[in-house]
mmCIF file of C-alpha atoms and ligand atoms in Angstrom:
data_model
loop_
_atom_site.group_PDB
_atom_site.id
_atom_site.type_symbol
_atom_site.label_atom_id
_atom_site.label_comp_id
_atom_site.label_asym_id
_atom_site.label_seq_id
_atom_site.Cartn_x
_atom_site.Cartn_y
_atom_site.Cartn_z
ATOM 1 C CA UNK A 1 38.813 -112.032 22.529
ATOM 2 C CA UNK A 2 42.327 -113.290 21.222
ATOM 3 C CA UNK A 3 45.302 -111.580 22.480
ATOM 4 C CA UNK A 4 45.886 -108.176 20.882
ATOM 5 C CA UNK A 5 49.356 -107.022 20.160
ATOM 6 C CA UNK A 6 51.145 -104.263 18.232
ATOM 7 C CA UNK A 7 51.251 -106.665 15.222
ATOM 8 C CA UNK A 8 47.490 -106.940 15.264
ATOM 9 C CA UNK A 9 47.220 -103.178 15.059
ATOM 10 C CA UNK A 10 49.711 -103.073 12.178
ATOM 11 C CA UNK A 11 47.803 -105.584 10.301
ATOM 12 C CA UNK A 12 44.536 -103.657 10.807
ATOM 13 C CA UNK A 13 46.167 -100.459 9.557
ATOM 14 C CA UNK A 14 47.360 -102.285 6.389
ATOM 15 C CA UNK A 15 43.820 -103.671 5.893
ATOM 16 C CA UNK A 16 42.221 -100.321 6.559
ATOM 17 C CA UNK A 17 40.203 -101.813 9.400
ATOM 18 C CA UNK A 18 39.533 -99.165 12.047
ATOM 19 C CA UNK A 19 39.604 -100.006 15.754
ATOM 20 C CA UNK A 20 38.234 -98.492 18.923
ATOM 21 C CA UNK A 21 39.842 -98.098 22.282
ATOM 22 C CA UNK A 22 39.032 -96.545 25.686
ATOM 23 C CA UNK A 23 40.411 -95.602 28.897
ATOM 24 C CA UNK A 24 39.925 -98.059 31.811
ATOM 25 C CA UNK A 25 40.916 -97.717 35.555
ATOM 26 C CA UNK A 26 39.514 -100.820 37.149
ATOM 27 C CA UNK A 27 38.928 -104.490 36.744
ATOM 28 C CA UNK A 28 35.164 -104.439 36.362
ATOM 29 C CA UNK A 29 35.035 -102.125 33.538
ATOM 30 C CA UNK A 30 38.125 -103.557 32.022
ATOM 31 C CA UNK A 31 36.218 -106.935 31.909
ATOM 32 C CA UNK A 32 33.119 -105.348 30.539
ATOM 33 C CA UNK A 33 35.278 -103.778 27.775
ATOM 34 C CA UNK A 34 37.050 -107.117 27.054
ATOM 35 C CA UNK A 35 33.720 -108.939 26.752
ATOM 36 C CA UNK A 36 32.707 -106.365 24.114
ATOM 37 C CA UNK A 37 36.057 -106.993 22.359
ATOM 38 C CA UNK A 38 37.550 -103.662 22.910
ATOM 39 C CA UNK A 39 41.127 -104.333 21.662
ATOM 40 C CA UNK A 40 43.083 -101.463 23.200
ATOM 41 C CA UNK A 41 42.774 -99.998 26.790
ATOM 42 C CA UNK A 42 44.646 -97.207 28.295
ATOM 43 C CA UNK A 43 45.166 -96.349 31.949
ATOM 44 C CA UNK A 44 45.170 -92.693 31.436
ATOM 45 C CA UNK A 45 46.446 -89.958 33.556
ATOM 46 C CA UNK A 46 43.016 -88.557 32.856
ATOM 47 C CA UNK A 47 42.271 -90.463 36.117
ATOM 48 C CA UNK A 48 43.404 -87.364 38.016
ATOM 49 C CA UNK A 49 40.442 -85.612 36.541
ATOM 50 C CA UNK A 50 37.714 -88.349 36.161
ATOM 51 C CA UNK A 51 38.500 -90.422 39.305
ATOM 52 C CA UNK A 52 40.061 -87.726 41.514
ATOM 53 C CA UNK A 53 38.149 -84.647 40.424
ATOM 54 C CA UNK A 54 41.192 -82.444 39.819
ATOM 55 C CA UNK A 55 41.184 -79.842 37.124
ATOM 56 C CA UNK A 56 44.164 -81.099 35.216
ATOM 57 C CA UNK A 57 46.355 -84.280 35.124
ATOM 58 C CA UNK A 58 49.627 -82.957 36.642
ATOM 59 C CA UNK A 59 49.288 -84.365 40.134
ATOM 60 C CA UNK A 60 48.996 -87.913 39.000
ATOM 61 C CA UNK A 61 51.907 -90.293 40.172
ATOM 62 C CA UNK A 62 53.601 -93.307 38.729
ATOM 63 C CA UNK A 63 52.299 -95.350 41.614
ATOM 64 C CA UNK A 64 48.637 -94.260 40.993
ATOM 65 C CA UNK A 65 49.003 -95.362 37.301
ATOM 66 C CA UNK A 66 50.707 -98.614 38.439
ATOM 67 C CA UNK A 67 47.885 -99.327 40.971
ATOM 68 C CA UNK A 68 45.200 -98.869 38.305
ATOM 69 C CA UNK A 69 47.145 -100.764 35.620
ATOM 70 C CA UNK A 70 47.300 -103.881 37.921
ATOM 71 C CA UNK A 71 43.420 -103.665 38.271
ATOM 72 C CA UNK A 72 42.761 -103.237 34.513
ATOM 73 C CA UNK A 73 45.118 -106.030 33.609
ATOM 74 C CA UNK A 74 43.363 -108.327 36.124
ATOM 75 C CA UNK A 75 40.005 -107.631 34.330
ATOM 76 C CA UNK A 76 41.358 -107.700 30.751
ATOM 77 C CA UNK A 77 44.078 -110.282 30.145
ATOM 78 C CA UNK A 78 43.940 -109.894 26.366
ATOM 79 C CA UNK A 79 43.642 -106.327 25.270
ATOM 80 C CA UNK A 80 46.751 -104.314 24.340
ATOM 81 C CA UNK A 81 47.199 -102.359 27.620
ATOM 82 C CA UNK A 82 48.756 -98.964 27.434
ATOM 83 C CA UNK A 83 49.613 -96.979 30.586
ATOM 84 C CA UNK A 84 50.291 -93.139 30.595
ATOM 85 C CA UNK A 85 53.653 -92.003 31.920
ATOM 86 C CA UNK A 86 52.725 -89.132 34.291
ATOM 87 C CA UNK A 87 53.800 -85.505 34.295
ATOM 88 C CA UNK A 88 57.715 -85.373 34.866
ATOM 89 C CA UNK A 89 58.007 -89.171 35.036
ATOM 90 C CA UNK A 90 60.060 -89.154 31.800
ATOM 91 C CA UNK A 91 61.985 -85.845 32.080
ATOM 92 C CA UNK A 92 65.262 -87.691 31.375
ATOM 93 C CA UNK A 93 65.695 -90.984 29.428
ATOM 94 C CA UNK A 94 66.999 -92.666 32.684
ATOM 95 C CA UNK A 95 63.948 -91.595 34.763
ATOM 96 C CA UNK A 96 61.741 -92.814 31.848
ATOM 97 C CA UNK A 97 63.364 -96.231 31.999
ATOM 98 C CA UNK A 98 62.903 -96.580 35.742
ATOM 99 C CA UNK A 99 59.386 -95.386 35.675
ATOM 100 C CA UNK A 100 58.309 -97.471 32.601
ATOM 101 C CA UNK A 101 59.589 -100.478 34.373
ATOM 102 C CA UNK A 102 57.105 -100.002 37.199
ATOM 103 C CA UNK A 103 54.156 -99.757 34.628
ATOM 104 C CA UNK A 104 55.347 -102.688 32.546
ATOM 105 C CA UNK A 105 55.737 -104.807 35.790
ATOM 106 C CA UNK A 106 52.202 -103.780 36.692
ATOM 107 C CA UNK A 107 50.993 -105.396 33.536
ATOM 108 C CA UNK A 108 51.100 -102.737 30.812
ATOM 109 C CA UNK A 109 52.094 -103.811 27.244
ATOM 110 C CA UNK A 110 53.180 -100.237 26.216
ATOM 111 C CA UNK A 111 53.721 -96.841 27.662
ATOM 112 C CA UNK A 112 52.561 -93.604 26.401
ATOM 113 C CA UNK A 113 54.548 -90.285 26.590
ATOM 114 C CA UNK A 114 53.362 -86.706 25.760
ATOM 115 C CA UNK A 115 55.662 -84.649 23.530
ATOM 116 C CA UNK A 116 57.367 -84.055 20.220
ATOM 117 C CA UNK A 117 60.820 -84.743 18.638
ATOM 118 C CA UNK A 118 62.661 -83.850 21.902
ATOM 119 C CA UNK A 119 61.486 -87.342 23.049
ATOM 120 C CA UNK A 120 63.353 -89.148 20.336
ATOM 121 C CA UNK A 121 66.240 -90.331 22.567
ATOM 122 C CA UNK A 122 63.910 -91.325 25.455
ATOM 123 C CA UNK A 123 61.814 -93.428 22.967
ATOM 124 C CA UNK A 124 64.843 -95.133 21.519
ATOM 125 C CA UNK A 125 66.197 -95.940 24.953
ATOM 126 C CA UNK A 126 62.862 -97.395 26.031
ATOM 127 C CA UNK A 127 62.317 -99.454 22.978
ATOM 128 C CA UNK A 128 65.858 -100.802 23.024
ATOM 129 C CA UNK A 129 65.128 -101.966 26.596
ATOM 130 C CA UNK A 130 61.951 -103.829 25.487
ATOM 131 C CA UNK A 131 59.341 -101.163 26.413
ATOM 132 C CA UNK A 132 57.085 -100.411 23.392
ATOM 133 C CA UNK A 133 56.121 -96.626 23.213
ATOM 134 C CA UNK A 134 53.016 -94.694 22.070
ATOM 135 C CA UNK A 135 53.906 -90.964 21.317
ATOM 136 C CA UNK A 136 51.142 -88.522 22.173
ATOM 137 C CA UNK A 137 51.063 -85.333 20.004
ATOM 138 C CA UNK A 138 48.749 -82.412 19.504
ATOM 139 C CA UNK A 139 46.999 -81.440 22.715
ATOM 140 C CA UNK A 140 49.138 -82.880 25.282
ATOM 141 C CA UNK A 141 47.265 -82.188 28.533
ATOM 142 C CA UNK A 142 50.418 -82.303 30.670
ATOM 143 C CA UNK A 143 51.411 -79.019 28.885
ATOM 144 C CA UNK A 144 48.354 -77.186 29.905
ATOM 145 C CA UNK A 145 50.365 -74.481 31.618
ATOM 146 C CA UNK A 146 52.354 -74.045 28.369
ATOM 147 C CA UNK A 147 49.240 -73.940 26.188
ATOM 148 C CA UNK A 148 47.143 -71.834 28.538
ATOM 149 C CA UNK A 149 44.204 -74.384 28.536
ATOM 150 C CA UNK A 150 43.032 -77.394 26.730
ATOM 151 C CA UNK A 151 43.058 -75.953 23.247
ATOM 152 C CA UNK A 152 43.101 -77.476 19.741
ATOM 153 C CA UNK A 153 46.604 -77.674 18.404
ATOM 154 C CA UNK A 154 48.019 -77.588 14.812
ATOM 155 C CA UNK A 155 45.771 -75.076 13.306
ATOM 156 C CA UNK A 156 48.432 -72.884 11.756
ATOM 157 C CA UNK A 157 50.232 -74.478 8.799
ATOM 158 C CA UNK A 158 53.652 -74.018 10.477
ATOM 159 C CA UNK A 159 52.557 -75.809 13.569
ATOM 160 C CA UNK A 160 50.855 -78.553 11.449
ATOM 161 C CA UNK A 161 54.110 -79.196 9.445
ATOM 162 C CA UNK A 162 56.034 -79.345 12.734
ATOM 163 C CA UNK A 163 53.542 -81.929 14.207
ATOM 164 C CA UNK A 164 54.061 -84.077 10.917
ATOM 165 C CA UNK A 165 57.847 -83.857 11.273
ATOM 166 C CA UNK A 166 57.586 -84.694 15.004
ATOM 167 C CA UNK A 167 55.544 -87.721 14.234
ATOM 168 C CA UNK A 168 58.042 -88.996 11.610
ATOM 169 C CA UNK A 169 60.937 -88.390 13.995
ATOM 170 C CA UNK A 170 59.174 -90.256 16.755
ATOM 171 C CA UNK A 171 58.301 -93.137 14.475
ATOM 172 C CA UNK A 172 62.008 -93.283 13.406
ATOM 173 C CA UNK A 173 63.047 -93.313 17.076
ATOM 174 C CA UNK A 174 60.994 -96.342 17.611
ATOM 175 C CA UNK A 175 57.386 -95.215 18.604
ATOM 176 C CA UNK A 176 55.086 -98.065 17.603
ATOM 177 C CA UNK A 177 51.889 -96.020 18.049
ATOM 178 C CA UNK A 178 51.097 -92.378 17.567
ATOM 179 C CA UNK A 179 48.129 -90.762 19.465
ATOM 180 C CA UNK A 180 46.756 -87.398 18.164
ATOM 181 C CA UNK A 181 44.586 -85.314 20.544
ATOM 182 C CA UNK A 182 42.438 -82.401 19.458
ATOM 183 C CA UNK A 183 43.855 -81.610 16.125
ATOM 184 C CA UNK A 184 42.043 -80.531 12.657
ATOM 185 C CA UNK A 185 40.819 -83.664 10.810
ATOM 186 C CA UNK A 186 43.082 -82.841 7.676
ATOM 187 C CA UNK A 187 46.202 -82.766 9.806
ATOM 188 C CA UNK A 188 45.366 -86.150 11.502
ATOM 189 C CA UNK A 189 44.814 -87.579 8.036
ATOM 190 C CA UNK A 190 48.035 -86.255 6.807
ATOM 191 C CA UNK A 191 49.984 -87.849 9.734
ATOM 192 C CA UNK A 192 48.075 -91.222 9.457
ATOM 193 C CA UNK A 193 49.208 -91.388 5.808
ATOM 194 C CA UNK A 194 52.797 -90.273 6.591
ATOM 195 C CA UNK A 195 53.640 -92.972 9.130
ATOM 196 C CA UNK A 196 53.544 -96.670 8.952
ATOM 197 C CA UNK A 197 52.573 -97.255 12.723
ATOM 198 C CA UNK A 198 48.870 -97.015 13.831
ATOM 199 C CA UNK A 199 47.623 -93.687 14.552
ATOM 200 C CA UNK A 200 44.987 -93.440 17.332
ATOM 201 C CA UNK A 201 42.800 -90.146 17.501
ATOM 202 C CA UNK A 202 40.721 -88.298 19.996
ATOM 203 C CA UNK A 203 39.115 -85.241 18.630
ATOM 204 C CA UNK A 204 41.178 -85.717 15.594
ATOM 205 C CA UNK A 205 38.469 -86.854 12.967
ATOM 206 C CA UNK A 206 37.605 -90.141 11.576
ATOM 207 C CA UNK A 207 40.634 -90.619 9.278
ATOM 208 C CA UNK A 208 42.931 -92.039 11.865
ATOM 209 C CA UNK A 209 43.361 -95.768 12.215
ATOM 210 C CA UNK A 210 41.888 -95.932 15.630
ATOM 211 C CA UNK A 211 39.879 -93.870 18.044
ATOM 212 C CA UNK A 212 40.011 -93.525 21.898
ATOM 213 C CA UNK A 213 37.415 -92.160 24.397
ATOM 214 C CA UNK A 214 37.869 -91.413 28.026
ATOM 215 C CA UNK A 215 35.392 -93.988 29.366
ATOM 216 C CA UNK A 216 33.422 -91.536 31.523
ATOM 217 C CA UNK A 217 32.761 -89.422 28.515
ATOM 218 C CA UNK A 218 31.395 -92.451 26.665
ATOM 219 C CA UNK A 219 28.861 -92.820 29.469
ATOM 220 C CA UNK A 220 28.278 -89.150 29.943
ATOM 221 C CA UNK A 221 29.404 -89.136 33.539
ATOM 222 C CA UNK A 222 32.607 -87.168 33.649
ATOM 223 C CA UNK A 223 33.295 -84.867 36.609
ATOM 224 C CA UNK A 224 33.699 -81.202 35.674
ATOM 225 C CA UNK A 225 33.054 -81.105 31.809
ATOM 226 C CA UNK A 226 32.864 -83.316 28.899
ATOM 227 C CA UNK A 227 35.021 -82.352 25.812
ATOM 228 C CA UNK A 228 32.964 -81.367 22.697
ATOM 229 C CA UNK A 229 34.750 -84.223 20.680
ATOM 230 C CA UNK A 230 33.374 -87.010 22.845
ATOM 231 C CA UNK A 231 29.984 -88.803 22.601
ATOM 232 C CA UNK A 232 27.536 -89.932 25.205
ATOM 233 C CA UNK A 233 26.675 -93.527 23.971
ATOM 234 C CA UNK A 234 24.809 -94.349 27.244
ATOM 235 C CA UNK A 235 22.203 -91.815 26.542
ATOM 236 C CA UNK A 236 21.288 -93.332 23.159
ATOM 237 C CA UNK A 237 21.400 -97.025 24.281
ATOM 238 C CA UNK A 238 20.428 -96.855 28.045
ATOM 239 C CA UNK A 239 22.746 -99.873 28.718
ATOM 240 C CA UNK A 240 26.494 -99.892 29.373
ATOM 241 C CA UNK A 241 27.203 -102.906 27.369
ATOM 242 C CA UNK A 242 25.214 -101.728 24.377
ATOM 243 C CA UNK A 243 26.912 -98.274 24.634
ATOM 244 C CA UNK A 244 30.339 -99.850 24.362
ATOM 245 C CA UNK A 245 29.316 -102.155 21.512
ATOM 246 C CA UNK A 246 27.664 -99.175 19.651
ATOM 247 C CA UNK A 247 30.832 -97.227 20.038
ATOM 248 C CA UNK A 248 32.890 -99.963 18.693
ATOM 249 C CA UNK A 249 30.686 -100.412 15.692
ATOM 250 C CA UNK A 250 30.577 -96.701 14.865
ATOM 251 C CA UNK A 251 34.278 -96.444 14.899
ATOM 252 C CA UNK A 252 34.560 -99.623 12.677
ATOM 253 C CA UNK A 253 32.068 -97.993 10.121
ATOM 254 C CA UNK A 254 33.660 -94.563 10.268
ATOM 255 C CA UNK A 255 30.439 -92.965 11.643
ATOM 256 C CA UNK A 256 32.282 -91.801 14.917
ATOM 257 C CA UNK A 257 33.587 -89.262 15.040
ATOM 258 C CA UNK A 258 30.964 -87.403 12.932
ATOM 259 C CA UNK A 259 30.985 -83.692 12.027
ATOM 260 C CA UNK A 260 29.804 -82.558 15.513
ATOM 261 C CA UNK A 261 32.909 -84.181 17.166
ATOM 262 C CA UNK A 262 35.408 -83.060 14.603
ATOM 263 C CA UNK A 263 37.608 -79.933 14.225
ATOM 264 C CA UNK A 264 38.191 -78.663 10.632
HETATM 265 N N1 MHF B 1 36.856 -86.386 30.771
HETATM 266 C C1 MHF B 1 37.933 -86.255 30.210
HETATM 267 N N2 MHF B 1 37.996 -86.320 28.873
HETATM 268 C C2 MHF B 1 39.099 -86.304 28.064
HETATM 269 O O1 MHF B 1 38.974 -86.476 26.719
HETATM 270 C C3 MHF B 1 40.223 -85.760 28.835
HETATM 271 C C4 MHF B 1 40.265 -85.724 30.118
HETATM 272 N N3 MHF B 1 39.043 -85.808 30.789
HETATM 273 N N4 MHF B 1 41.375 -85.405 30.862
HETATM 274 C C5 MHF B 1 42.619 -85.391 30.187
HETATM 275 C C6 MHF B 1 42.478 -84.871 28.877
HETATM 276 C C7 MHF B 1 42.029 -83.377 28.750
HETATM 277 N N5 MHF B 1 41.310 -83.336 27.627
HETATM 278 C C8 MHF B 1 40.529 -82.293 27.245
HETATM 279 C C9 MHF B 1 39.647 -81.612 28.095
HETATM 280 C C10 MHF B 1 38.952 -80.509 27.584
HETATM 281 C C11 MHF B 1 38.999 -80.195 26.347
HETATM 282 C C12 MHF B 1 38.123 -78.978 25.902
HETATM 283 O O2 MHF B 1 37.374 -78.498 26.638
HETATM 284 N N6 MHF B 1 38.239 -78.603 24.563
HETATM 285 C C13 MHF B 1 37.320 -77.701 24.064
HETATM 286 C C14 MHF B 1 37.885 -77.145 22.570
HETATM 287 C C15 MHF B 1 38.914 -76.108 22.701
HETATM 288 C C16 MHF B 1 39.256 -75.472 21.528
HETATM 289 O O3 MHF B 1 38.309 -75.289 20.786
HETATM 290 O O4 MHF B 1 40.426 -75.127 21.322
HETATM 291 C C17 MHF B 1 36.085 -78.212 23.674
HETATM 292 O O5 MHF B 1 35.129 -77.369 23.610
HETATM 293 O O6 MHF B 1 35.922 -79.440 23.580
HETATM 294 C C18 MHF B 1 39.810 -80.843 25.435
HETATM 295 C C19 MHF B 1 40.657 -81.931 25.904
HETATM 296 C C20 MHF B 1 41.317 -84.560 26.956
HETATM 297 N N7 MHF B 1 41.483 -85.637 28.048
HETATM 298 C C1 KIV B 2 42.744 -88.843 26.529
HETATM 299 C C2 KIV B 2 43.671 -89.977 26.514
HETATM 300 C C3 KIV B 2 44.354 -90.041 25.270
HETATM 301 C C4 KIV B 2 44.689 -89.810 27.695
HETATM 302 O O1 KIV B 2 45.859 -89.546 27.538
HETATM 303 C C5 KIV B 2 44.248 -90.039 28.969
HETATM 304 O O2 KIV B 2 43.048 -90.533 29.158
HETATM 305 O O3 KIV B 2 44.955 -89.718 29.942
HETATM 306 MG MG1 MG B 3 46.889 -88.951 29.232
#
């Protein structure tokens, strides 16, 4: 696989070419993903749930994300590697810079932060200091105690309009990727059209530029539960490499996510 950069994703958006991505936490799976030409990988704070068995992501630390980022980078030199900024690690722009440096030095190409327009100054400060940023909107799991659970976001028109405005504000602030989690398909489509940067969806329908899955969900082996919007590709292929390539193909063709994995 040739080196994937933010320019690659921008070009794909303009061509209307849909791309897949997945979480990864170790070198062996990162290498397997790279061999199947998965262009984008994320060291997600979901590792608190799927690796550590916790019921949410709040306890994950910057050092844990950095540890896994080093492993994933070792297995996948050419993917665009995103790393999650954990809960409270970007509470102020200064803390965000200090913590983002740890992840970039561990091998990330981009950091991801959860939140809306209030993050504009943080995102500007990071991008000015050469840290590319993905802004995560919709169901932001670090806000579970505000939301009262992992619930779909943006159902009411007022909330939907707010999310469109948040996406525009964060793009203007410098965000180079937007990630939408658990939002109705029509809202994800609206945001994907409204911004120039690539939009990656999870539980957001098939109109976004890219898709992401937690790798354990792709294989149907997640601890606790498997979200409704994910799909077990191991069950239908019986082989991990085939599962990954099937997922990549179904994203490219628009077949995944289908109606069963979509909120309307
Ligand atoms: N294994 C795993 N997969 C994920 O996608 C994931 C994680 N862990 N951990 C971090 C966050 C948390 N996520 C989650 C977890 C559960 C639901 C969930 O149960 N959602 C309900 C829908 C709720 C509604 O209808 O409002 C569902 O039935 O899927 C959603 C997102 C997504 N992320
Ligand atoms: C679900 C994805 C988008 C994520 O943030 C994670 O894996 O932590
Ligand atoms: Mg996350």
